[in-house]
Amino acid sequence: MERKDVDRTKVSPMMRQYLEIKDNYENIILFFRLGDFYEMFFEDAITVSHELELTLTGKNASLDERIPMCGVPFHAGNIYIDKLIEKGYRVAVCEQTSDPKAKGIVKREVLEIVSRGINMNTDSISETDSNFIGSIISTPDNYIISYADITTGKIFVTSIINSKETLIKEILNIGLKEIIVLSNFDKWIINKLKKEFNICIYISDTIDEIEQYKTLYQNIDDIRFIECIKHLLCYLNNNSKRSLTHMQPVEVVNNSKYMHMDYNTKKNLELVYNISRNTKEYTLMWLLDKTKTAMGARCLKNYIQYPLVDKEEIEYRYNIVSKLIFEFIKREELRDCLYEVYDVERLCGKISYGNANAKDLLQLKNSIKVFPEINAILSDIGYNKHLFILNEIYELLEKSIDENAPITLKEGSLIKSGYSNELDELKKIRIGGKDFIASLENEEKERTGIKNLKVGYNKVFGYYIEIPKGSIGLVKDEYGYERKQTIATGERYITPILKEKESLILGAEEKIINMEYEIFVTIRDEVKKYIKELQKNSKIIADIDVLSTFAVISEENNYIRPQLNNENKVEIIGARHPVVEKVLDKPFIDNDIIMNNDTSILLITGPNMAGKSTYMRMMAIISIMAQIGCFVPCKSALIPIFDGIYTRIGASDDLVNGESTFMVEMSEANNAISNATKNSLILFDELGRGTATYDGMALAQSILEYIHDEIGCKTIFSTHYHELTALENDLTHLKNVHVSAEENDGDIIFLHKIKEGAVDKSYGIYVAKLANLPSKVINRAGVILNHYESSPTSNISTEKVIEKIIHEESEVEIELKNTNIMTLTPIDALNLLYKLKEKIKK
């Protein structure tokens, strides 16, 4: 049975209530609270039972046909909700808002809508990741993107050129989990984002000005930005159904303040995700993340993805890192304090949202406790900001919230004794009643002579006197016992005095729970008044956590402070790749990277596996580390400030989009040469290998000439097209270098050292040998290679040359064919084997 087929005049009152609420939440799964369960009905039940592999049952709702139903326990609701939103669904959580004991149907109301981008269950969100939801509005010239993380209250707005491909890359770059667009938005983009990148997209045309949020964008003049921000805030306000007073003033993302790196560059350089493992292991984030706080970890990730271009700001970070290296005792004291700080940023979100529990407030109290000590250290090291101390909040939480309080708020035991006189009086009544119950058992045993009598309690029957079967005959009428329940082991009774005390105890218990909840909410609301100060503290703590981490990493790994220059000079001596160095089980072989004013392009040749790609990535990683304020892995470093890094590293087809390796290569190359400036860094690894040899070589040369003549930026270009090395004679700012290798008795030894000049062979067969290709393949490849190198083939087709080679026989083959092994003595066979082996060596 479907919902649309139901005759609502016939259904039960509860089901009619469900249908009326569900009418307002089409295309959203409704979690309908019934006692200790969330129930789903009709289409929602079928969907949820399938997606979560739950049992689909039926419910009789006063209809002839049972309606589909499934349910999940209330206490585990978040687990199931998280699974559903991860699959792309939205969930409306409908709670009971009146006392279930009251007469009539229980009132119910949707208190929140949960989706990927609107999820305050921080237990399900990585502490190092932001959880961004964004609005996108298109204009004739630009796309405007406003995005927010409601767990931290941060909101951003930016604009990009009106290009579909650029928009998609920026969405991936930001990491939007959910997007809201207007109904006239480009359907091609919507379908692409949904199908290829599994991003949730919803349509909303509401752009209202909400009075309480006007201050968030009052300093922004661009009307396009304001419209996009209002679009996002309307959606958040209508769907979160909670207070969003913790949202922070909107930050306009000024891309000119940061080094430009698109999504592909960050992926190729494995800054925060490892391509092959799809994890954070063996990335720059993995290497640098020794932060003590969750806020610091998120801040570090942001620094890595958005390096600075402001020299003064970078140098300021260097100064703090230097001070923390020198003042190592204060640094360790600081990091010990930081270890005591919880995720204050997200705690602010939970407090404002109204779902912070006692554990959250205790974490906040413990964090505030170390603020004074952190402040003192910040002053000592010359840090230019200070924390709000907030002693009043600490004292309030210290005297009010019980350290052993439960996670839930409706069980009592939240508030310390001594905080509320009225609450303490109720607790005394409850204790007195329980003491009476405890003594009643002994009194009844003496009065009745029934020694195995006991007084018990359960939620259904309340307090009772239980008499085992063997003693039931000893119960007399004069005891005033009233039979309440028969159980397998005996009978349970009540007495007037027992019921009187029960009423007193349970009445006090209920009042205590309600009063503690009310007191807790009052305390939480008081803390809420300090959200802005706490958020400012969070930013300072996150920043100093990252800088102290840079100090630790730099000291442990012998990194040095770079020298920044405005002359576009690169002079890095003894450079090391920090991640590769960390995972190698032998010493990393360092290299110099020298690119003065006369050199803008390094053309690298050399064998595969020798270290060309590592050399290129090393240059990029060192530049990024330098521009986030960290010291770098080398002996000395003179580095310019790059305004962007553009890469084409690695070869892979984009099968989803139907693009070949070559198409991907050309797209990334176009992105680089279209956007790079003289102050950029370009890294091209074997560009042009995705097409025919001469096509690839021609394109590679043309691109090199364009970069040299039109852009003039620092470029490292690796290639197997040895013919390109002749460009050194024509392009005055191009310099040949190569990765050295040695041949030794038919094997190759990679030296991993960069030397000046070019090589004229790729050692491909040696690399194939290292890969353990069959010896027959290796030997035949050697024969073919020798023939190519010794025979002019300009007038002979490749097919004919190979056919000729395949039918040629070597001296070893001829001699083996002419030998009758049946007539050989053992010593003759050994001599022959030795002779043939020597021929193979020659």
CSV table of C-alpha atoms in Angstrom, one decimal, residues 413-799:
chain,number,residue,atom,x,y,z
A,413,SER,CA,22.8,13.3,37.8
A,414,LEU,CA,23.8,16.4,35.8
A,415,ILE,CA,24.1,19.0,38.5
A,416,LYS,CA,26.4,19.0,41.5
A,417,SER,CA,25.1,19.2,45.1
A,418,GLY,CA,25.3,22.7,46.5
A,419,TYR,CA,24.5,24.5,43.2
A,420,SER,CA,20.7,24.6,43.7
A,421,ASN,CA,19.0,24.6,47.2
A,422,GLU,CA,15.7,23.5,45.8
A,423,LEU,CA,17.3,20.6,43.9
A,424,ASP,CA,19.2,19.6,47.0
A,425,GLU,CA,16.0,19.4,49.0
A,426,LEU,CA,14.4,17.1,46.4
A,427,LYS,CA,17.5,14.9,46.5
A,428,LYS,CA,17.2,14.7,50.3
A,429,ILE,CA,13.6,13.6,50.0
A,430,ARG,CA,14.6,11.0,47.4
A,431,ILE,CA,17.4,9.7,49.6
A,432,GLY,CA,15.2,9.6,52.7
A,433,GLY,CA,12.6,7.6,50.8
A,434,LYS,CA,15.2,5.1,49.5
A,435,ASP,CA,16.6,4.7,53.0
A,436,PHE,CA,13.1,4.0,54.2
A,437,ILE,CA,12.6,1.3,51.5
A,438,ALA,CA,16.0,-0.2,52.4
A,439,SER,CA,15.0,-0.5,56.1
A,440,LEU,CA,11.4,-1.6,55.3
A,441,GLU,CA,12.7,-5.0,54.1
A,442,ASN,CA,14.3,-5.7,57.5
A,443,GLU,CA,11.2,-4.5,59.4
A,444,GLU,CA,8.9,-6.7,57.3
A,445,LYS,CA,11.1,-9.7,57.8
A,446,GLU,CA,10.9,-9.2,61.6
A,447,ARG,CA,7.2,-8.5,61.6
A,448,THR,CA,6.2,-11.5,59.4
A,449,GLY,CA,8.9,-13.9,60.3
A,450,ILE,CA,9.4,-14.5,56.5
A,451,LYS,CA,13.2,-14.5,56.3
A,452,ASN,CA,13.5,-14.7,52.5
A,453,LEU,CA,11.2,-11.8,51.9
A,454,LYS,CA,12.7,-9.0,49.8
A,455,VAL,CA,11.7,-5.5,48.6
A,456,GLY,CA,12.3,-4.9,44.9
A,457,TYR,CA,11.5,-2.3,42.1
A,458,ASN,CA,10.8,-2.3,38.4
A,459,LYS,CA,9.6,0.4,36.0
A,460,VAL,CA,6.3,-1.4,35.3
A,461,PHE,CA,5.0,-2.1,38.8
A,462,GLY,CA,7.1,0.2,40.9
A,463,TYR,CA,8.1,-1.0,44.4
A,464,TYR,CA,6.9,-4.4,45.6
A,465,ILE,CA,7.4,-7.1,48.3
A,466,GLU,CA,8.4,-10.4,46.8
A,467,ILE,CA,7.7,-13.7,48.6
A,468,PRO,CA,9.2,-17.0,47.3
A,469,LYS,CA,6.8,-19.9,46.5
A,470,GLY,CA,7.8,-21.9,49.5
A,471,SER,CA,6.8,-19.0,51.9
A,472,ILE,CA,3.5,-17.9,50.4
A,473,GLY,CA,1.6,-19.9,53.0
A,474,LEU,CA,3.1,-17.7,55.7
A,475,VAL,CA,1.4,-14.5,54.4
A,476,LYS,CA,-1.5,-13.5,56.7
A,477,ASP,CA,-4.4,-11.1,56.1
A,478,GLU,CA,-3.3,-8.9,59.0
A,479,TYR,CA,-0.1,-8.0,57.2
A,480,GLY,CA,-2.1,-5.9,54.7
A,481,TYR,CA,-0.4,-7.4,51.7
A,482,GLU,CA,-2.2,-6.9,48.3
A,483,ARG,CA,-1.3,-9.4,45.6
A,484,LYS,CA,0.1,-7.5,42.5
A,485,GLN,CA,1.8,-10.0,40.3
A,486,THR,CA,2.4,-13.8,40.1
A,487,ILE,CA,5.8,-14.8,38.8
A,488,ALA,CA,7.4,-18.2,38.3
A,489,THR,CA,9.3,-18.1,41.6
A,490,GLY,CA,6.6,-16.6,43.8
A,491,GLU,CA,4.3,-13.7,44.4
A,492,ARG,CA,4.7,-10.0,44.5
A,493,TYR,CA,2.7,-7.8,46.9
A,494,ILE,CA,2.2,-4.1,47.7
A,495,THR,CA,1.1,-2.4,50.9
A,496,PRO,CA,-0.5,1.1,51.4
A,497,ILE,CA,2.7,2.4,53.1
A,498,LEU,CA,4.9,1.1,50.3
A,499,LYS,CA,2.7,2.8,47.7
A,500,GLU,CA,2.8,6.0,49.7
A,501,LYS,CA,6.6,6.0,49.8
A,502,GLU,CA,6.8,5.0,46.1
A,503,SER,CA,4.8,8.0,45.2
A,504,LEU,CA,7.1,10.2,47.2
A,505,ILE,CA,10.3,8.8,45.8
A,506,LEU,CA,9.2,8.6,42.2
A,507,GLY,CA,7.6,12.1,42.4
A,508,ALA,CA,10.9,13.4,43.7
A,509,GLU,CA,12.8,11.5,41.1
A,510,GLU,CA,10.8,12.9,38.2
A,511,LYS,CA,11.0,16.4,39.6
A,512,ILE,CA,14.8,16.1,40.0
A,513,ILE,CA,15.3,15.0,36.4
A,514,ASN,CA,13.1,17.8,35.1
A,515,MET,CA,14.7,20.4,37.3
A,516,GLU,CA,18.3,19.2,36.5
A,517,TYR,CA,17.4,19.4,32.8
A,518,GLU,CA,16.1,23.0,33.2
A,519,ILE,CA,19.1,24.0,35.2
A,520,PHE,CA,21.4,22.5,32.6
A,521,VAL,CA,19.7,24.3,29.7
A,522,THR,CA,20.0,27.6,31.7
A,523,ILE,CA,23.8,27.0,32.2
A,524,ARG,CA,24.2,26.1,28.5
A,525,ASP,CA,22.4,29.3,27.5
A,526,GLU,CA,24.7,31.3,29.7
A,527,VAL,CA,27.8,29.7,28.1
A,528,LYS,CA,26.2,30.6,24.7
A,529,LYS,CA,26.7,34.2,25.4
A,530,TYR,CA,30.5,33.7,25.1
A,531,ILE,CA,30.5,31.9,21.8
A,532,LYS,CA,32.2,34.8,19.9
A,533,GLU,CA,35.1,34.9,22.4
A,534,LEU,CA,35.5,31.2,22.3
A,535,GLN,CA,35.6,31.2,18.5
A,536,LYS,CA,38.3,33.8,18.5
A,537,ASN,CA,40.2,31.7,21.0
A,538,SER,CA,39.8,28.7,18.7
A,539,LYS,CA,41.5,30.4,15.8
A,540,ILE,CA,44.5,31.5,17.9
A,541,ILE,CA,44.8,28.0,19.4
A,542,ALA,CA,44.6,26.4,16.0
A,543,ASP,CA,47.3,28.7,14.6
A,544,ILE,CA,49.8,28.3,17.5
A,545,ASP,CA,49.2,24.6,17.5
A,546,VAL,CA,50.3,24.4,13.8
A,547,LEU,CA,53.3,26.7,14.3
A,548,SER,CA,54.5,24.7,17.4
A,549,THR,CA,54.1,21.6,15.2
A,550,PHE,CA,56.2,23.1,12.5
A,551,ALA,CA,58.9,23.8,15.2
A,552,VAL,CA,58.8,20.1,16.4
A,553,ILE,CA,58.9,18.7,12.8
A,554,SER,CA,61.7,21.1,11.8
A,555,GLU,CA,63.8,20.2,14.8
A,556,GLU,CA,63.3,16.5,14.5
A,557,ASN,CA,64.0,16.3,10.8
A,558,ASN,CA,66.8,18.9,10.6
A,559,TYR,CA,64.8,21.3,8.4
A,560,ILE,CA,66.1,24.8,7.9
A,561,ARG,CA,64.6,28.3,7.6
A,562,PRO,CA,64.3,29.3,3.9
A,563,GLN,CA,65.3,32.6,2.6
A,564,LEU,CA,62.6,34.2,0.4
A,565,ASN,CA,63.5,36.5,-2.5
A,566,ASN,CA,61.8,38.7,-5.0
A,567,GLU,CA,64.3,38.1,-7.8
A,568,ASN,CA,62.8,34.8,-8.9
A,569,LYS,CA,65.9,32.8,-7.9
A,570,VAL,CA,65.9,29.2,-6.9
A,571,GLU,CA,68.9,27.9,-5.1
A,572,ILE,CA,68.1,24.9,-2.9
A,573,ILE,CA,71.2,23.0,-1.8
A,574,GLY,CA,71.0,19.4,-0.6
A,575,ALA,CA,67.2,19.2,-1.1
A,576,ARG,CA,65.3,16.1,0.2
A,577,HIS,CA,61.7,15.0,-0.4
A,578,PRO,CA,60.4,15.0,3.1
A,579,VAL,CA,57.8,12.3,2.7
A,580,VAL,CA,60.0,9.9,0.7
A,581,GLU,CA,62.8,10.5,3.1
A,582,LYS,CA,60.5,9.5,6.0
A,583,VAL,CA,59.4,6.1,4.5
A,584,LEU,CA,62.8,5.0,3.0
A,585,ASP,CA,64.7,2.4,5.0
A,586,LYS,CA,68.0,3.8,3.7
A,587,PRO,CA,69.3,7.4,3.5
A,588,PHE,CA,67.7,9.7,1.0
A,589,ILE,CA,70.1,11.0,-1.7
A,590,ASP,CA,69.8,14.7,-1.7
A,591,ASN,CA,70.1,17.0,-4.7
A,592,ASP,CA,70.5,20.6,-5.6
A,593,ILE,CA,67.9,22.6,-7.4
A,594,ILE,CA,69.5,25.7,-9.1
A,595,MET,CA,67.5,28.0,-11.3
A,596,ASN,CA,69.0,31.5,-11.4
A,597,ASN,CA,67.8,34.4,-13.5
A,598,ASP,CA,69.4,32.9,-16.6
A,599,THR,CA,67.6,29.6,-16.1
A,600,SER,CA,63.8,29.3,-16.2
A,601,ILE,CA,63.5,25.8,-17.5
A,602,LEU,CA,65.2,22.6,-16.4
A,603,LEU,CA,64.8,19.8,-19.0
A,604,ILE,CA,65.4,16.5,-17.2
A,605,THR,CA,66.3,13.3,-19.0
A,606,GLY,CA,67.3,9.9,-17.5
A,607,PRO,CA,66.1,6.4,-16.9
A,608,ASN,CA,62.7,5.5,-15.6
A,609,MET,CA,62.7,4.9,-11.8
A,610,ALA,CA,65.8,7.0,-11.4
A,611,GLY,CA,64.1,9.8,-9.6
A,612,LYS,CA,62.9,12.4,-12.1
A,613,SER,CA,59.4,12.6,-10.7
A,614,THR,CA,60.6,12.6,-7.1
A,615,TYR,CA,62.9,15.6,-8.0
A,616,MET,CA,60.0,17.5,-9.5
A,617,ARG,CA,57.7,16.8,-6.6
A,618,MET,CA,60.4,17.7,-4.2
A,619,MET,CA,60.7,21.1,-5.7
A,620,ALA,CA,56.9,21.6,-5.3
A,621,ILE,CA,56.7,20.3,-1.8
A,622,ILE,CA,59.6,22.4,-0.6
A,623,SER,CA,57.9,25.5,-2.1
A,624,ILE,CA,54.6,24.7,-0.4
A,625,MET,CA,56.2,24.0,2.9
A,626,ALA,CA,58.1,27.3,2.7
A,627,GLN,CA,54.9,29.3,1.9
A,628,ILE,CA,52.9,27.8,4.7
A,629,GLY,CA,55.5,29.0,7.2
A,630,CYS,CA,57.3,25.7,7.8
A,631,PHE,CA,61.0,25.1,7.6
A,632,VAL,CA,62.2,23.0,4.7
A,633,PRO,CA,64.3,19.8,4.2
A,634,CYS,CA,67.6,20.9,2.7
A,635,LYS,CA,71.0,22.4,3.7
A,636,SER,CA,70.1,25.9,2.5
A,637,ALA,CA,67.3,27.4,0.5
A,638,LEU,CA,66.8,30.6,-1.5
A,639,ILE,CA,63.3,30.5,-2.8
A,640,PRO,CA,61.0,32.9,-4.6
A,641,ILE,CA,57.3,33.2,-3.6
A,642,PHE,CA,55.3,31.3,-6.3
A,643,ASP,CA,51.8,32.6,-7.0
A,644,GLY,CA,50.8,29.2,-8.3
A,645,ILE,CA,51.9,25.6,-9.0
A,646,TYR,CA,50.7,23.8,-12.1
A,647,THR,CA,51.4,20.2,-12.7
A,648,ARG,CA,51.1,17.3,-15.1
A,649,ILE,CA,52.5,14.4,-13.3
A,650,GLY,CA,51.6,10.8,-13.9
A,651,ALA,CA,49.6,9.3,-16.8
A,652,SER,CA,46.0,8.1,-16.4
A,653,ASP,CA,42.9,7.9,-18.4
A,654,ASP,CA,39.8,9.6,-17.2
A,655,LEU,CA,37.5,6.7,-18.2
A,656,VAL,CA,34.5,8.2,-16.4
A,657,ASN,CA,34.6,11.2,-18.7
A,658,GLY,CA,35.7,9.2,-21.7
A,659,GLU,CA,39.0,11.0,-21.9
A,660,SER,CA,42.2,9.4,-23.0
A,661,THR,CA,45.6,9.8,-21.3
A,662,PHE,CA,46.5,12.3,-24.0
A,663,MET,CA,43.4,14.3,-23.7
A,664,VAL,CA,44.0,14.6,-19.9
A,665,GLU,CA,47.6,15.6,-20.6
A,666,MET,CA,46.6,18.3,-23.0
A,667,SER,CA,43.8,19.6,-20.7
A,668,GLU,CA,46.2,19.9,-17.8
A,669,ALA,CA,48.9,21.4,-20.0
A,670,ASN,CA,46.4,24.0,-21.3
A,671,ASN,CA,45.4,24.9,-17.7
A,672,ALA,CA,49.0,25.5,-16.8
A,673,ILE,CA,50.0,27.6,-19.8
A,674,SER,CA,46.7,29.6,-19.7
A,675,ASN,CA,47.0,30.5,-16.0
A,676,ALA,CA,50.7,30.6,-15.1
A,677,THR,CA,52.5,33.9,-14.7
A,678,LYS,CA,56.2,34.7,-14.6
A,679,ASN,CA,56.0,34.0,-10.9
A,680,SER,CA,54.5,30.5,-11.2
A,681,LEU,CA,56.0,27.0,-11.0
A,682,ILE,CA,55.2,24.5,-13.7
A,683,LEU,CA,56.0,20.7,-13.4
A,684,PHE,CA,55.5,18.6,-16.5
A,685,ASP,CA,56.4,14.9,-16.3
A,686,GLU,CA,56.9,13.3,-19.7
A,687,LEU,CA,54.4,15.5,-21.5
A,688,GLY,CA,53.2,14.1,-24.8
A,689,ARG,CA,53.7,10.4,-24.2
A,690,GLY,CA,50.0,9.7,-24.6
A,691,THR,CA,50.1,10.0,-28.3
A,692,ALA,CA,52.3,9.0,-31.3
A,693,THR,CA,56.0,9.6,-30.9
A,694,TYR,CA,56.4,12.5,-33.4
A,695,ASP,CA,53.1,14.1,-32.4
A,696,GLY,CA,54.1,14.0,-28.7
A,697,MET,CA,57.6,15.3,-29.4
A,698,ALA,CA,56.3,18.2,-31.6
A,699,LEU,CA,53.8,19.2,-28.9
A,700,ALA,CA,56.3,18.9,-26.1
A,701,GLN,CA,58.7,21.2,-28.0
A,702,SER,CA,56.0,23.7,-28.9
A,703,ILE,CA,54.9,23.9,-25.3
A,704,LEU,CA,58.4,24.3,-24.0
A,705,GLU,CA,59.0,27.1,-26.5
A,706,TYR,CA,55.8,28.8,-25.4
A,707,ILE,CA,56.6,28.7,-21.8
A,708,HIS,CA,60.1,30.0,-22.5
A,709,ASP,CA,59.1,32.8,-24.8
A,710,GLU,CA,55.7,33.8,-23.5
A,711,ILE,CA,55.5,33.0,-19.8
A,712,GLY,CA,59.1,32.8,-18.5
A,713,CYS,CA,58.2,31.0,-15.3
A,714,LYS,CA,60.2,28.4,-13.5
A,715,THR,CA,59.6,25.1,-15.1
A,716,ILE,CA,60.8,21.5,-14.6
A,717,PHE,CA,60.1,19.3,-17.6
A,718,SER,CA,61.1,15.7,-17.7
A,719,THR,CA,61.1,13.8,-21.0
A,720,HIS,CA,62.2,10.6,-22.8
A,721,TYR,CA,62.3,12.5,-26.1
A,722,HIS,CA,66.1,12.9,-26.2
A,723,GLU,CA,65.8,15.0,-29.3
A,724,LEU,CA,64.4,17.8,-27.2
A,725,THR,CA,67.8,18.2,-25.4
A,726,ALA,CA,68.9,20.1,-28.6
A,727,LEU,CA,66.7,23.0,-27.5
A,728,GLU,CA,69.4,24.1,-25.1
A,729,ASN,CA,71.1,25.6,-28.1
A,730,ASP,CA,68.1,27.6,-29.2
A,731,LEU,CA,66.3,28.5,-25.9
A,732,THR,CA,68.7,30.7,-23.9
A,733,HIS,CA,66.9,30.1,-20.5
A,734,LEU,CA,66.6,26.3,-20.9
A,735,LYS,CA,69.2,24.0,-19.3
A,736,ASN,CA,69.6,20.3,-19.7
A,737,VAL,CA,70.1,18.1,-16.6
A,738,HIS,CA,69.8,14.4,-16.1
A,739,VAL,CA,69.4,11.8,-13.5
A,740,SER,CA,72.6,9.7,-13.4
A,741,ALA,CA,72.9,6.0,-13.7
A,742,GLU,CA,75.7,3.4,-14.2
A,743,GLU,CA,75.8,0.2,-16.1
A,744,ASN,CA,77.6,-2.7,-14.3
A,745,ASP,CA,77.9,-6.1,-15.8
A,746,GLY,CA,74.6,-5.9,-17.7
A,747,ASP,CA,72.7,-4.3,-14.8
A,748,ILE,CA,71.8,-0.7,-14.1
A,749,ILE,CA,72.5,1.2,-10.9
A,750,PHE,CA,70.4,4.3,-10.2
A,751,LEU,CA,72.5,7.0,-8.5
A,752,HIS,CA,69.6,9.3,-8.0
A,753,LYS,CA,71.9,12.3,-8.5
A,754,ILE,CA,71.0,15.2,-10.8
A,755,LYS,CA,73.9,16.3,-13.0
A,756,GLU,CA,74.3,18.8,-15.7
A,757,GLY,CA,73.8,17.8,-19.4
A,758,ALA,CA,71.6,15.3,-21.1
A,759,VAL,CA,71.7,11.5,-21.6
A,760,ASP,CA,71.0,9.9,-24.9
A,761,LYS,CA,69.5,6.6,-23.8
A,762,SER,CA,66.6,5.7,-21.5
A,763,TYR,CA,67.8,2.4,-20.1
A,764,GLY,CA,64.3,1.1,-20.7
A,765,ILE,CA,65.4,-2.5,-21.1
A,766,TYR,CA,67.3,-2.4,-17.9
A,767,VAL,CA,64.2,-1.2,-16.1
A,768,ALA,CA,62.2,-4.0,-17.6
A,769,LYS,CA,64.8,-6.4,-16.3
A,770,LEU,CA,64.4,-4.9,-12.8
A,771,ALA,CA,60.7,-5.5,-13.2
A,772,ASN,CA,61.4,-9.3,-13.8
A,773,LEU,CA,60.1,-9.6,-17.3
A,774,PRO,CA,60.8,-13.0,-18.8
A,775,SER,CA,64.5,-13.3,-19.9
A,776,LYS,CA,63.3,-14.3,-23.4
A,777,VAL,CA,61.4,-10.9,-23.7
A,778,ILE,CA,64.4,-9.0,-22.4
A,779,ASN,CA,66.9,-10.7,-24.7
A,780,ARG,CA,64.7,-10.2,-27.8
A,781,ALA,CA,64.2,-6.6,-26.9
A,782,GLY,CA,68.0,-6.2,-26.7
A,783,VAL,CA,68.4,-7.7,-30.2
A,784,ILE,CA,65.7,-5.4,-31.6
A,785,LEU,CA,67.2,-2.4,-29.9
A,786,ASN,CA,70.7,-3.1,-31.3
A,787,HIS,CA,69.3,-3.5,-34.7
A,788,TYR,CA,67.5,-0.1,-34.5
A,789,GLU,CA,70.6,1.5,-33.2
A,790,SER,CA,72.9,0.1,-35.9
A,791,SER,CA,70.7,-0.1,-39.0
A,792,PRO,CA,69.3,2.9,-40.9
A,793,THR,CA,65.6,2.3,-41.0
A,794,SER,CA,64.4,5.5,-42.6
A,795,ASN,CA,63.3,3.8,-45.8
A,796,ILE,CA,62.2,0.5,-44.2
A,797,SER,CA,58.9,0.1,-42.4
A,798,THR,CA,59.0,-0.8,-38.7
A,799,GLU,CA,57.0,-4.0,-39.5
